[in-house]
Amino acid sequence: MRFHVMTLFPDMVMGGLDTSIIGRAMKQGKLEIEAVNIRDYTRDKHMKVDDYPYGGGAGMVMQAEPVYLCYKALEEQIVSKNGKKPRVLYMTPQGKVFHQRMAEELAEEEDLVFLCGHYEGIDERVLEMIVTDYVSIGDYVLTGGELPAMVMIDAIARLVDGVLNNDESAKYESFADGRLEYPQYTRPEEFMGRKVPAVLLSGNHKKIEEWREQESMKRTMERRPDLLI
Ligand code: 6GU
């Protein structure tokens, strides 16, 4: 799977994703992630990519042309490899709120383009021309789309075959079945007077499974009862 991020801060995006599990998967060739600098597509002699909003108001707006030219260059590269135009996800608090089912659906794509805005947003005209999906990561405001793009890429990439080395771990986790995961323990058996639940040391796999099922339900009722309705 290939992720393409259109951004004014490519180092932020690559720096956040080329470590740990996602970094390993990139090195193994299971994922490709590229961050393309929108500023490379300005034709302004001062490399300007933003301007004042028509009608007045606070802040600056990213201009249509650099975003358009950046997308067209990417589109050509993607179509030549893949044969079809990619989905283009614009990161905005005005979008549909991202969730696990959306991650599962997006993980089916071969290429995904993430468009990250900054300042007061991007000229509406280029959004109308290139964006296929408006996506938010929750009801709060961030300074730019880079962190949301990184969050989404992490959530989608770990669903790609071969990215997690233990394919069990994608199966039994929070949200995979609409419930929170059961608590985990490792050595030592006793830590500052707190013991590991005895059932986990019993070797009785049926009992352990029942206990985990109960804990998972209890935890979901306590912490996220909204998941059960
Ligand atoms: Cl996707 N972008 C920005 N700028 N802020 C957000 C967001 C996205 N999702 C929640 N807040």
Short mmCIF file of N, CA and C and ligand atoms in Angstrom, two decimals, residues 90-93 117 135-145 148, ligand 1:
data_model
loop_
_atom_site.label_atom_id
_atom_site.label_comp_id
_atom_site.label_asym_id
_atom_site.label_seq_id
_atom_site.Cartn_x
_atom_site.Cartn_y
_atom_site.Cartn_z
N TYR A 90 -9.04 14.99 2.48
CA TYR A 90 -8.69 16.29 3.04
C TYR A 90 -8.92 16.26 4.54
N MET A 91 -7.86 16.58 5.30
CA MET A 91 -7.91 16.55 6.76
C MET A 91 -8.54 17.85 7.26
N THR A 92 -9.74 17.75 7.81
CA THR A 92 -10.43 18.96 8.26
C THR A 92 -11.39 18.64 9.40
N PRO A 93 -11.48 19.54 10.41
CA PRO A 93 -12.45 19.29 11.48
C PRO A 93 -13.90 19.32 10.96
N GLY A 117 -3.97 20.78 5.29
CA GLY A 117 -4.05 22.23 5.22
C GLY A 117 -3.41 22.86 6.44
N VAL A 135 -12.28 14.37 6.01
CA VAL A 135 -12.14 13.54 7.21
C VAL A 135 -11.58 14.33 8.38
N SER A 136 -12.20 14.14 9.55
CA SER A 136 -11.75 14.73 10.82
C SER A 136 -11.32 13.59 11.74
N ILE A 137 -10.42 13.88 12.69
CA ILE A 137 -10.10 12.83 13.67
C ILE A 137 -10.78 13.07 15.01
N GLY A 138 -11.69 14.02 15.09
CA GLY A 138 -12.41 14.22 16.34
C GLY A 138 -12.82 15.67 16.50
N ASP A 139 -13.67 15.93 17.48
CA ASP A 139 -14.24 17.26 17.61
C ASP A 139 -13.39 18.17 18.49
N TYR A 140 -12.27 18.58 17.93
CA TYR A 140 -11.38 19.57 18.54
C TYR A 140 -10.60 20.15 17.39
N VAL A 141 -9.97 21.31 17.61
CA VAL A 141 -9.30 21.98 16.49
C VAL A 141 -7.79 21.88 16.64
N LEU A 142 -7.12 21.46 15.57
CA LEU A 142 -5.67 21.37 15.54
C LEU A 142 -5.14 22.46 14.61
N THR A 143 -3.82 22.68 14.65
CA THR A 143 -3.25 23.75 13.84
C THR A 143 -3.04 23.34 12.39
N GLY A 144 -3.08 22.04 12.11
CA GLY A 144 -2.88 21.61 10.73
C GLY A 144 -3.29 20.17 10.56
N GLY A 145 -3.28 19.71 9.33
CA GLY A 145 -3.74 18.36 9.01
C GLY A 145 -2.67 17.27 9.14
N PRO A 148 -3.41 14.66 12.09
CA PRO A 148 -4.50 13.77 11.65
C PRO A 148 -4.07 12.79 10.56
CL1 6GU B 1 -8.46 16.39 10.22
N1 6GU B 1 -7.64 18.81 10.87
C1 6GU B 1 -7.52 19.84 11.71
N2 6GU B 1 -6.84 20.91 11.32
N3 6GU B 1 -8.03 19.84 12.93
C2 6GU B 1 -8.68 18.74 13.30
C3 6GU B 1 -8.85 17.64 12.47
C4 6GU B 1 -8.31 17.71 11.24
N4 6GU B 1 -9.56 16.71 13.13
C5 6GU B 1 -9.83 17.24 14.30
N5 6GU B 1 -9.32 18.45 14.42
#
